[in-house]
XYZ file of C-alpha atoms in Angstrom:
702
model
C -63.383 -136.320 115.652
C -66.385 -137.090 113.456
C -65.883 -136.540 109.711
C -69.191 -135.979 107.985
C -70.049 -137.803 104.706
C -68.944 -135.885 101.544
C -69.345 -136.296 97.783
C -66.558 -138.284 96.084
C -63.611 -136.127 95.016
C -64.263 -133.309 97.602
C -61.923 -132.537 100.459
C -63.047 -133.560 103.974
C -64.903 -130.897 106.040
C -64.168 -131.092 109.754
C -67.146 -130.617 112.130
C -67.026 -127.464 114.288
C -65.427 -128.069 117.761
C -67.701 -127.825 120.851
C -67.218 -124.809 123.121
C -64.395 -125.307 125.702
C -65.190 -125.674 129.394
C -62.643 -124.461 131.865
C -61.203 -126.734 134.545
C -62.315 -124.142 137.063
C -66.086 -124.537 136.025
C -65.780 -128.274 136.201
C -64.220 -128.272 139.705
C -66.756 -125.606 140.817
C -69.634 -127.825 139.849
C -68.093 -130.868 141.492
C -67.242 -129.208 144.765
C -70.912 -129.082 145.769
C -70.826 -132.876 146.152
C -68.180 -132.499 148.872
C -70.186 -130.025 150.959
C -71.593 -131.358 154.260
C -75.322 -131.363 154.883
C -76.840 -127.924 155.708
C -78.272 -127.733 159.194
C -81.652 -126.451 158.144
C -85.126 -127.782 158.887
C -87.369 -128.937 156.033
C -89.784 -125.997 156.595
C -86.922 -123.454 156.776
C -85.467 -124.885 153.522
C -88.898 -124.633 151.825
C -89.334 -121.011 153.011
C -85.855 -120.114 151.663
C -85.592 -122.020 148.382
C -89.041 -123.239 147.305
C -91.769 -121.532 145.256
C -95.400 -122.661 145.209
C -98.287 -121.933 142.933
C -100.677 -119.710 144.856
C -103.820 -119.199 142.838
C -101.864 -119.133 139.434
C -98.960 -117.016 140.784
C -95.633 -118.512 141.837
C -94.583 -117.107 145.183
C -92.548 -118.058 148.168
C -93.590 -120.872 150.394
C -95.586 -119.639 153.438
C -95.795 -122.351 156.150
C -98.659 -120.285 157.970
C -101.026 -121.272 155.201
C -101.086 -124.762 156.557
C -99.632 -124.557 160.029
C -100.593 -128.068 160.913
C -98.051 -129.223 158.412
C -95.058 -127.610 160.002
C -94.183 -130.303 162.501
C -94.927 -133.281 160.100
C -92.730 -131.634 157.405
C -89.836 -131.177 159.727
C -90.001 -134.722 160.939
C -89.262 -135.887 157.405
C -85.663 -135.119 158.242
C -85.752 -136.597 161.737
C -83.022 -138.993 162.933
C -85.223 -140.297 165.700
C -87.742 -141.897 163.332
C -87.309 -144.087 160.336
C -90.928 -144.052 159.081
C -93.369 -141.176 158.607
C -97.112 -141.425 158.002
C -99.806 -138.733 157.483
C -103.497 -139.500 156.997
C -105.844 -136.685 156.276
C -108.307 -135.285 153.773
C -107.484 -134.406 150.181
C -106.238 -130.848 149.372
C -104.980 -130.264 152.883
C -101.240 -129.678 151.919
C -100.136 -133.321 152.194
C -98.635 -133.383 148.678
C -96.767 -130.122 149.337
C -95.067 -131.797 152.172
C -93.654 -134.409 149.738
C -92.350 -131.503 147.628
C -90.792 -129.899 150.697
C -88.948 -133.284 151.342
C -87.618 -133.249 147.739
C -86.508 -129.567 148.139
C -84.671 -130.357 151.299
C -83.062 -133.421 149.746
C -81.764 -131.242 146.806
C -80.667 -128.076 148.606
C -79.687 -129.118 152.177
C -78.961 -132.806 152.383
C -78.436 -134.344 148.909
C -79.103 -138.086 148.417
C -81.117 -140.585 146.558
C -84.862 -140.180 146.721
C -87.724 -142.048 145.105
C -91.348 -140.993 144.891
C -93.966 -143.775 144.458
C -97.152 -142.651 142.648
C -100.294 -144.616 141.830
C -99.478 -145.617 138.242
C -96.877 -144.613 135.717
C -99.317 -142.423 133.856
C -100.305 -140.544 137.028
C -96.627 -140.227 137.998
C -95.802 -138.666 134.639
C -98.811 -136.348 135.030
C -97.739 -135.407 138.591
C -94.294 -134.576 137.440
C -95.417 -132.532 134.566
C -98.079 -130.544 136.599
C -96.582 -130.394 140.102
C -92.946 -131.363 140.496
C -91.357 -129.860 137.309
C -93.147 -126.442 137.551
C -92.055 -126.269 141.180
C -88.435 -126.815 140.220
C -88.404 -124.532 137.199
C -90.026 -121.686 139.166
C -87.737 -122.017 142.193
C -84.349 -120.404 141.132
C -82.173 -122.290 143.499
C -83.625 -125.706 142.433
C -83.555 -124.773 138.769
C -79.877 -123.810 139.104
C -79.023 -127.171 140.592
C -80.572 -129.247 137.843
C -78.079 -131.489 136.044
C -77.244 -130.646 132.503
C -76.285 -134.147 131.252
C -78.182 -135.885 128.645
C -79.855 -138.274 131.146
C -80.224 -135.750 134.015
C -83.712 -134.501 133.160
C -85.756 -137.526 132.116
C -89.417 -137.299 132.989
C -89.206 -139.995 135.734
C -85.533 -139.582 136.622
C -83.709 -136.379 137.612
C -80.179 -135.585 138.864
C -79.018 -132.438 140.626
C -75.674 -130.785 141.328
C -74.428 -131.883 144.773
C -75.300 -135.592 144.373
C -79.120 -135.526 144.732
C -81.004 -138.031 142.513
C -84.686 -138.289 142.331
C -86.756 -141.052 140.589
C -90.540 -141.295 140.274
C -92.673 -144.370 139.419
C -95.520 -146.675 140.221
C -95.496 -149.293 142.979
C -93.897 -152.156 141.153
C -91.411 -154.905 142.161
C -88.843 -153.373 139.836
C -89.061 -149.927 141.465
C -89.154 -151.196 145.043
C -86.492 -153.990 144.902
C -82.849 -154.334 144.520
C -82.004 -150.622 145.155
C -80.644 -148.617 148.144
C -82.689 -145.428 148.512
C -82.216 -143.126 151.349
C -85.631 -141.441 151.149
C -88.671 -143.376 149.892
C -91.859 -141.265 149.602
C -95.409 -142.576 148.816
C -98.177 -140.187 147.667
C -101.825 -141.323 147.736
C -100.877 -144.664 149.280
C -104.489 -145.976 149.594
C -104.960 -145.657 145.800
C -102.235 -148.236 145.339
C -102.652 -152.085 145.562
C -102.525 -153.465 149.016
C -99.900 -155.858 148.028
C -97.412 -156.133 145.164
C -97.708 -159.737 144.064
C -96.444 -161.880 146.900
C -93.653 -159.449 147.884
C -95.654 -157.458 150.551
C -97.310 -154.091 150.908
C -95.737 -151.138 148.986
C -94.816 -149.417 152.266
C -93.001 -152.436 153.692
C -91.147 -152.908 150.438
C -90.191 -149.223 150.457
C -88.903 -149.495 154.026
C -86.463 -152.258 152.973
C -84.733 -149.949 150.580
C -83.198 -147.866 153.385
C -82.968 -150.484 156.126
C -79.077 -150.598 155.929
C -78.838 -146.818 156.304
C -80.000 -146.830 159.984
C -81.228 -143.366 161.125
C -80.239 -141.793 157.832
C -83.042 -143.604 156.039
C -86.699 -142.403 155.921
C -89.829 -144.032 154.420
C -92.794 -141.695 154.207
C -96.416 -142.101 153.138
C -99.356 -139.640 152.871
C -102.918 -140.397 151.780
C -106.533 -139.820 152.514
C -108.087 -143.096 153.780
C -109.372 -145.309 150.985
C -110.041 -148.727 152.639
C -113.162 -149.591 154.739
C -113.359 -150.137 158.409
C -113.139 -153.860 159.015
C -114.826 -154.240 162.441
C -118.214 -152.505 162.847
C -118.094 -153.102 166.571
C -114.722 -151.443 167.109
C -114.206 -149.288 170.235
C -111.144 -147.082 170.684
C -108.777 -148.352 173.356
C -106.442 -145.284 173.304
C -107.174 -141.581 172.987
C -106.119 -141.292 169.290
C -106.596 -144.829 168.012
C -108.387 -144.949 164.567
C -110.774 -147.683 163.494
C -109.192 -150.726 161.991
C -108.636 -150.369 158.270
C -105.999 -151.339 155.757
C -103.472 -148.964 154.228
C -102.661 -145.539 155.637
C -104.901 -145.968 158.666
C -103.284 -149.173 159.692
C -99.919 -147.573 159.338
C -101.086 -144.503 161.471
C -102.303 -146.904 164.207
C -98.788 -148.487 164.274
C -97.089 -145.140 164.994
C -97.149 -142.415 167.546
C -100.730 -141.459 166.714
C -100.609 -137.631 166.540
C -103.738 -135.510 166.405
C -104.130 -131.710 165.837
C -105.387 -129.690 168.772
C -106.895 -126.281 169.420
C -107.343 -124.445 172.654
C -110.972 -123.464 172.991
C -111.371 -119.679 172.875
C -114.052 -119.868 175.575
C -112.603 -122.230 178.236
C -109.029 -122.484 177.134
C -109.094 -126.327 177.237
C -107.433 -128.260 174.450
C -109.558 -130.390 171.986
C -109.026 -131.967 168.552
C -111.298 -130.203 165.964
C -113.683 -132.658 164.368
C -116.565 -132.618 161.857
C -118.598 -134.304 164.657
C -118.565 -131.053 166.583
C -120.126 -129.033 163.774
C -123.771 -128.047 164.429
C -126.214 -127.086 161.691
C -129.906 -127.474 160.798
C -130.319 -130.740 158.874
C -133.794 -129.731 157.760
C -132.348 -126.914 155.543
C -131.061 -127.359 151.976
C -127.408 -128.564 152.146
C -125.888 -125.237 151.010
C -128.045 -123.232 153.506
C -127.168 -125.664 156.359
C -123.505 -125.301 155.521
C -123.562 -121.479 155.580
C -124.988 -121.625 159.178
C -122.613 -124.343 160.484
C -120.548 -123.489 163.650
C -118.423 -125.647 166.039
C -119.229 -126.335 169.666
C -116.555 -127.019 172.236
C -116.845 -130.683 173.182
C -116.122 -130.093 176.947
C -119.295 -130.548 178.927
C -118.625 -127.634 181.218
C -118.097 -125.270 178.250
C -120.134 -125.700 175.133
C -118.726 -122.517 173.730
C -119.502 -121.560 170.069
C -116.621 -121.285 167.568
C -117.497 -119.565 164.285
C -115.979 -120.523 160.954
C -114.120 -117.185 160.799
C -112.043 -118.281 163.786
C -110.589 -121.341 162.167
C -107.548 -119.660 160.598
C -106.475 -118.066 163.916
C -106.957 -121.275 165.784
C -104.941 -123.215 163.339
C -102.028 -120.765 163.624
C -102.045 -121.399 167.426
C -102.620 -125.113 167.146
C -100.319 -127.954 167.942
C -99.894 -131.809 167.717
C -100.289 -134.147 170.569
C -99.017 -137.746 170.352
C -99.946 -140.686 172.523
C -97.643 -141.752 175.433
C -97.008 -145.295 176.817
C -98.959 -144.347 179.946
C -102.125 -143.565 177.926
C -101.723 -139.779 177.988
C -100.801 -137.208 175.371
C -97.552 -135.226 174.812
C -95.772 -133.027 172.366
C -93.266 -134.672 170.007
C -90.241 -133.061 171.640
C -91.253 -133.931 175.236
C -89.457 -137.244 175.432
C -92.651 -138.889 176.619
C -94.161 -139.870 173.297
C -94.988 -143.514 172.512
C -91.795 -145.361 171.599
C -91.949 -146.215 168.031
C -89.858 -146.054 164.779
C -92.729 -144.460 163.102
C -94.144 -140.969 163.730
C -97.713 -140.836 162.478
C -100.323 -138.011 162.138
C -104.068 -137.921 161.391
C -105.920 -134.668 160.548
C -109.718 -134.274 160.464
C -111.264 -132.399 157.594
C -112.701 -129.736 159.939
C -109.268 -128.307 160.480
C -108.099 -128.474 156.839
C -107.069 -124.969 155.528
C -108.681 -125.333 152.066
C -112.003 -126.831 153.052
C -114.602 -124.489 154.586
C -117.085 -125.801 157.025
C -119.890 -124.603 154.782
C -118.579 -126.767 151.878
C -117.978 -129.727 154.110
C -121.524 -129.758 155.446
C -123.123 -129.120 152.133
C -121.219 -132.039 150.553
C -121.916 -134.442 153.474
C -125.520 -133.624 153.599
C -125.910 -133.884 149.793
C -124.241 -137.354 149.991
C -126.535 -138.391 152.913
C -129.683 -137.402 150.986
C -128.399 -139.282 147.891
C -127.972 -142.398 150.003
C -131.413 -142.127 151.451
C -133.010 -141.539 147.997
C -131.089 -144.198 146.016
C -129.324 -146.488 148.453
C -126.057 -145.778 146.678
C -123.407 -144.835 149.176
C -120.530 -144.179 146.883
C -120.898 -140.399 147.080
C -121.002 -140.576 150.881
C -117.928 -142.817 150.947
C -115.971 -140.342 148.865
C -116.948 -137.419 151.163
C -115.952 -139.307 154.269
C -112.694 -140.496 152.813
C -111.430 -137.477 150.933
C -113.213 -134.517 152.651
C -113.388 -135.532 156.198
C -110.161 -137.695 156.091
C -111.645 -140.727 157.753
C -112.010 -144.418 156.940
C -115.581 -145.323 155.998
C -117.804 -148.008 157.493
C -120.004 -149.316 154.698
C -123.746 -149.326 155.332
C -123.772 -152.945 154.537
C -121.422 -153.781 157.288
C -123.472 -151.841 159.758
C -126.700 -153.569 158.632
C -124.993 -156.946 158.016
C -123.720 -157.109 161.608
C -127.317 -157.073 162.788
C -129.030 -158.713 159.776
C -130.564 -162.025 160.711
C -133.470 -164.080 159.786
C -135.331 -162.891 162.905
C -134.665 -159.290 161.952
C -135.908 -159.743 158.401
C -139.100 -161.418 159.596
C -139.750 -158.609 162.094
C -139.734 -156.016 159.205
C -141.788 -157.855 156.695
C -144.298 -155.991 154.495
C -147.817 -157.272 154.849
C -148.740 -157.832 151.310
C -149.924 -161.071 149.766
C -147.951 -163.017 147.238
C -148.294 -162.045 143.548
C -149.779 -158.624 144.412
C -147.923 -155.348 143.730
C -148.205 -152.667 146.445
C -150.333 -149.574 145.775
C -147.157 -147.444 145.268
C -145.794 -149.693 142.557
C -145.192 -148.128 139.129
C -143.358 -150.817 137.346
C -142.126 -154.416 137.740
C -138.766 -155.989 136.875
C -138.292 -159.812 136.617
C -134.774 -161.051 137.520
C -133.496 -164.455 136.546
C -130.617 -166.511 137.952
C -129.321 -169.366 135.875
C -128.692 -172.419 138.014
C -128.103 -176.014 136.982
C -131.387 -177.645 135.944
C -133.460 -174.461 136.583
C -134.143 -170.794 136.174
C -134.686 -168.998 139.477
C -137.178 -166.076 138.947
C -137.924 -163.203 141.254
C -140.333 -160.427 140.247
C -139.742 -156.976 142.008
C -142.119 -154.010 142.307
C -140.597 -150.551 142.201
C -141.946 -147.212 143.238
C -140.918 -143.893 141.731
C -138.681 -143.132 144.752
C -136.781 -146.363 144.437
C -138.513 -148.309 147.208
C -139.024 -151.937 146.043
C -140.171 -155.322 147.280
C -140.280 -158.851 145.782
C -143.812 -159.873 144.879
C -143.152 -163.386 143.430
C -140.486 -165.948 143.533
C -140.430 -169.273 141.735
C -138.294 -171.814 139.800
C -138.646 -172.899 136.190
C -137.269 -176.442 135.877
C -139.470 -178.040 133.100
C -138.488 -177.586 129.516
C -141.017 -176.572 126.841
C -143.094 -179.402 125.587
C -141.649 -179.069 122.039
C -138.054 -179.045 123.143
C -135.808 -182.024 122.205
C -136.352 -184.866 124.678
C -138.595 -182.696 126.886
C -140.511 -185.653 128.431
C -137.378 -187.476 129.608
C -135.291 -184.709 131.187
C -135.276 -181.518 133.282
C -134.392 -178.040 132.084
C -130.862 -177.783 130.628
C -130.306 -174.150 129.573
C -126.601 -174.702 129.050
C -127.318 -177.319 126.363
C -130.644 -176.651 124.720
C -131.443 -173.197 123.298
C -135.123 -174.337 123.038
C -135.175 -174.512 126.876
C -134.842 -170.684 127.040
C -138.398 -170.365 125.611
C -139.732 -170.906 129.168
C -138.595 -167.254 129.897
C -140.592 -165.610 127.095
C -143.926 -165.571 128.990
C -142.333 -163.494 131.752
C -143.090 -160.370 129.706
C -146.572 -161.282 128.782
C -150.004 -161.070 130.477
C -149.378 -164.571 131.816
C -147.267 -162.835 134.442
C -149.452 -159.714 135.030
C -149.734 -158.899 138.788
C -152.669 -156.967 140.227
C -151.946 -153.700 141.954
C -153.147 -153.357 145.559
C -156.267 -151.173 145.723
C -156.395 -150.600 141.892
C -158.362 -152.132 139.033
C -155.396 -152.954 136.855
C -152.499 -155.309 136.844
C -148.901 -154.726 135.714
C -146.728 -156.799 133.459
C -142.939 -156.610 133.939
C -141.207 -153.937 132.041
C -138.015 -155.903 131.495
C -136.078 -159.041 132.415
C -132.621 -159.016 133.904
C -130.994 -162.423 133.470
C -127.594 -163.785 134.562
C -125.127 -164.260 131.744
C -122.970 -166.678 133.727
C -123.583 -170.373 134.594
C -122.526 -173.758 133.350
C -120.344 -174.022 130.294
C -122.601 -173.237 127.319
C -125.010 -170.839 129.032
C -123.394 -167.716 127.601
C -123.527 -169.054 124.053
C -127.240 -169.996 124.440
C -128.018 -166.557 126.071
C -126.338 -164.897 123.066
C -128.544 -166.745 120.593
C -131.745 -166.256 122.663
C -131.018 -162.485 122.916
C -130.466 -162.276 119.176
C -134.040 -163.559 118.555
C -135.480 -161.195 121.113
C -133.652 -158.348 119.309
C -135.182 -159.473 116.058
C -138.651 -159.287 117.685
C -138.026 -155.681 118.632
C -137.561 -156.432 122.339
C -133.910 -155.348 122.761
C -134.898 -152.739 125.355
C -136.702 -155.420 127.437
C -134.166 -158.265 127.769
C -130.946 -157.608 129.660
C -128.182 -160.110 130.272
C -126.051 -159.277 133.167
C -122.318 -159.906 133.723
C -121.022 -159.165 137.259
C -117.624 -157.958 138.384
C -116.611 -158.364 142.033
C -114.474 -156.274 144.318
C -114.538 -152.535 145.061
C -111.884 -151.523 142.555
C -114.220 -151.788 139.628
C -114.534 -148.567 137.574
C -118.157 -147.487 137.403
C -121.346 -148.974 138.742
C -122.917 -150.271 135.555
C -122.213 -149.961 131.772
C -123.942 -151.389 128.760
C -121.791 -152.690 125.925
C -121.007 -155.602 123.670
C -118.417 -157.991 124.967
C -114.974 -157.686 123.222
C -113.734 -160.707 121.260
C -111.222 -162.948 123.107
C -108.760 -162.932 120.217
C -108.555 -161.654 116.627
C -109.842 -164.956 115.198
C -112.899 -165.103 117.390
C -116.297 -163.977 116.098
C -117.610 -161.185 118.368
C -120.870 -161.789 120.189
C -123.947 -160.108 119.044
C -125.356 -159.615 122.506
C -125.154 -156.412 124.525
C -124.392 -157.021 128.251
C -125.462 -154.927 131.285
C -122.175 -155.037 133.121
C -122.439 -154.344 136.884
C -120.124 -153.908 139.822
C -121.771 -156.648 141.939
C -120.260 -155.737 145.322
C -121.430 -152.145 145.010
C -124.974 -153.271 144.242
C -124.810 -155.585 147.295
C -123.727 -152.583 149.352
C -126.829 -150.820 148.139
C -129.016 -153.852 148.838
C -127.956 -154.190 152.398
C -128.364 -150.535 153.087
C -131.826 -150.729 151.605
C -132.707 -153.823 153.679
C -131.625 -151.973 156.753
C -134.291 -149.276 156.186
C -136.978 -151.348 157.837
C -139.369 -148.359 158.054
C -139.571 -148.262 154.285
C -139.461 -145.013 152.238
C -137.248 -143.891 149.406
C -134.530 -146.284 148.320
C -135.622 -149.061 150.734
C -136.133 -152.701 150.076
C -138.711 -154.605 152.150
C -139.272 -158.378 152.347
C -142.787 -159.513 151.913
C -144.848 -161.546 154.465
C -145.239 -164.477 152.227
C -141.479 -165.029 151.481
C -140.396 -168.467 152.732
C -137.651 -168.789 155.371
C -135.204 -170.386 152.883
C -135.486 -167.406 150.562
C -135.259 -164.878 153.498
C -132.177 -166.748 154.777
C -130.485 -166.212 151.409
C -130.275 -162.461 152.260
C -127.926 -163.341 155.118
C -125.777 -165.712 153.080
C -122.812 -163.286 152.508
C -120.582 -161.204 154.576
C -118.722 -158.030 153.422
C -114.914 -158.105 153.535
C -112.423 -155.451 152.647
C -111.998 -156.848 149.090
C -115.591 -157.905 148.410
C -118.384 -160.102 149.537
C -117.868 -163.747 150.577
C -120.375 -166.483 151.368
C -120.751 -167.427 154.913
C -119.755 -170.999 155.820
C -122.715 -173.387 155.436
C -124.731 -171.016 153.364
C -124.906 -172.646 149.863
C -127.570 -170.331 148.238
C -127.596 -166.598 147.838
C -130.152 -166.099 144.996
C -132.147 -163.488 146.917
C -129.110 -161.216 147.011
C -128.210 -161.711 143.336
C -131.785 -161.410 142.036
C -132.516 -158.251 144.021
C -129.201 -156.766 142.669
C -130.091 -157.706 139.098
C -133.497 -156.123 139.301
C -132.096 -152.862 140.712
C -129.413 -152.731 137.988
C -131.975 -153.116 135.237
C -134.286 -150.547 136.936
C -131.435 -148.102 137.148
C -130.390 -148.691 133.561
C -133.980 -147.959 132.536
C -133.893 -144.579 134.397
C -135.020 -145.287 137.949
C -132.647 -142.600 139.388
C -134.432 -139.934 137.308
C -138.013 -140.799 137.971
C -138.657 -139.018 141.344
C -137.509 -135.647 139.947
C -138.714 -136.060 136.356
C -141.230 -133.480 135.058
C -142.628 -136.053 132.616
C -142.480 -139.698 133.236
C -141.911 -142.482 130.687
C -145.012 -144.455 129.832
C -143.796 -147.566 131.684
C -143.810 -145.567 134.990
C -147.101 -143.787 134.738
C -149.887 -144.362 137.240
C -152.914 -146.536 136.600
C -154.250 -147.387 133.120
C -151.891 -144.869 131.450
C -149.081 -147.213 132.118
C -147.830 -148.969 128.969
C -147.816 -152.292 130.790
C -151.165 -151.992 132.573
C -153.616 -154.740 131.724
C -156.868 -156.022 133.081
C -156.720 -158.260 136.022
C -157.348 -161.907 135.492
C -160.391 -162.259 137.671
C -163.699 -160.450 137.967
C -163.814 -159.454 134.318
C -167.422 -158.160 134.647
C -166.354 -155.486 137.038
C -163.417 -154.290 134.884
C -163.576 -150.716 133.437
C -163.444 -150.220 129.791
C -160.147 -151.302 128.330
C -157.527 -148.756 127.512
C -157.462 -147.277 124.010
C -155.887 -149.827 121.586
C -152.215 -149.179 120.797
C -150.660 -150.163 117.438
C -150.164 -153.881 117.503
C -146.631 -155.144 117.955
C -145.162 -157.190 115.127
C -145.744 -160.871 115.958
C -142.700 -162.494 117.611
C -140.519 -164.369 115.159
C -140.179 -168.096 115.989
C -136.768 -168.254 114.477
C -134.827 -171.358 114.267
C -131.963 -171.233 116.683
C -130.057 -173.613 114.500
C -129.814 -171.221 111.597
């Protein structure tokens, strides 16, 4: 018994005794652990014990809201399968199935369960917003919560009867060295493909219950998040999905179940798909969506199914799985493909919470954004999360066909060093290579179409650079060598506009920040002088980040210091997700007819430079160089120019009510100048603008 501290000379004061608990109460609480498992299906248990948040009101679980989830939910407790996979669109009821599994594991068949979430922070958020409210608003679950000090931690919970639930990210610590009867993964495709060198999260989770035989279950749900890896894939079985990592690969390795309706017109079964929706693509996306309807895919029917019929068809729907003989059968028929994994894939057209009108509107909006800008990120999100399908990047479709012959066949007939008539501004892009600067000047239209108009190398240092007569360009060593770039923004590099009387100077330069050791330091010093000259908004140094997991497309900021003792750089960097820009580039090159968001190659471009566009191949994790293709400058330079153009505001030009001065037509353009030849025929020069402050020839050694 604890005796609290007391002042000297006073009698001790005993702490009050805790309330007594009877032996009967202790025994009553323990007896639940001795009860056998209740013979009740997962859906029946959810209907009886579980409450769900329906539009802000907690009510009993109704399986008829998402009838396509009844069979998959019940299979979580199957003794015939040891693995369970569900691939489908977001907000289709997949996460509620995970909660149903938890409910069953607490009320009917207590055991050890673990839910793997994307990260620890998202796990805590999910517990706080989904799991905990469900438990606290479900009387039976709330009653079974443990009352011990460690029973109600945010990521670890214990329940009367022996159930224990842990939640955490996909780490080696969480998925190793434990025996877990039920391992559940939510949003699997938003997790790393592998955990170090240990394996995939799903395979590691399956090891946790391997010794439990048919009592163990490893389950994963997710909308697809990894790209299709083979653009020439053709299905070999009725329900086979395209090759893609993550949840789709797991689905293909199982029984491959798809949801079916019976056509109201002909009575024949078919799997509802977004591909069967019909609408007028010439209408605005929202209007097209409102008019969308589905057509029966059977050739001898073609019956029309209205959106209002979807609920009734879902309630009569059923799952069919593949058989070894190449046919289809229900899960309880005994003919389903032999596998330890039962797998399901649902198309967004059947999802209960996604109307056809909204699906069509989102899809068409994303398609138009792709055509206008070449950026396919919005379309990828719609295909993955709204349609529930893996996405084939435009770059892979184009890249599979892109060759030197194809590029030559689609060349734009325009002479070198001449901007096309639709050009409104120019961007110069610079790649830093050993012994040279590689320069490409790009012309841009208001709608994002673009074309290279000049390409050259700078390899001779300025005459006043140290040792200039005895060496080539060394940008990693001599800051003075960077002076060869300064004329790029002067009239020395003004390009005549086709059919016009003026020429255009480049608006800005986008230069690589990488290169040989020392390049970054020299670039920092060079940019500082350009900033002092008032040209900060015309010189952009670019740092690229590869892979498709990069957050954002581009961002402009100062680089952080490497350690506390390091002096931070003065330069501001235009950071870009290089592989996303390459996706945009290859999609633009594929639009050989031109138009908004397209990139053409000019007639004058040499074969070596054209071939550089074919130097890389898209993989699931990023772009890689093809064997025997040492140079890829055309790809990098085109990406740099587009990044600078977007940073300047390219995306807003086509819809702007008032254009910036650097994008105006004709002599009104800030960077329009007289052409270098035929001065006698030139019109009167533009009104004089206030003179810029003379560039400061600062000493780079200060």
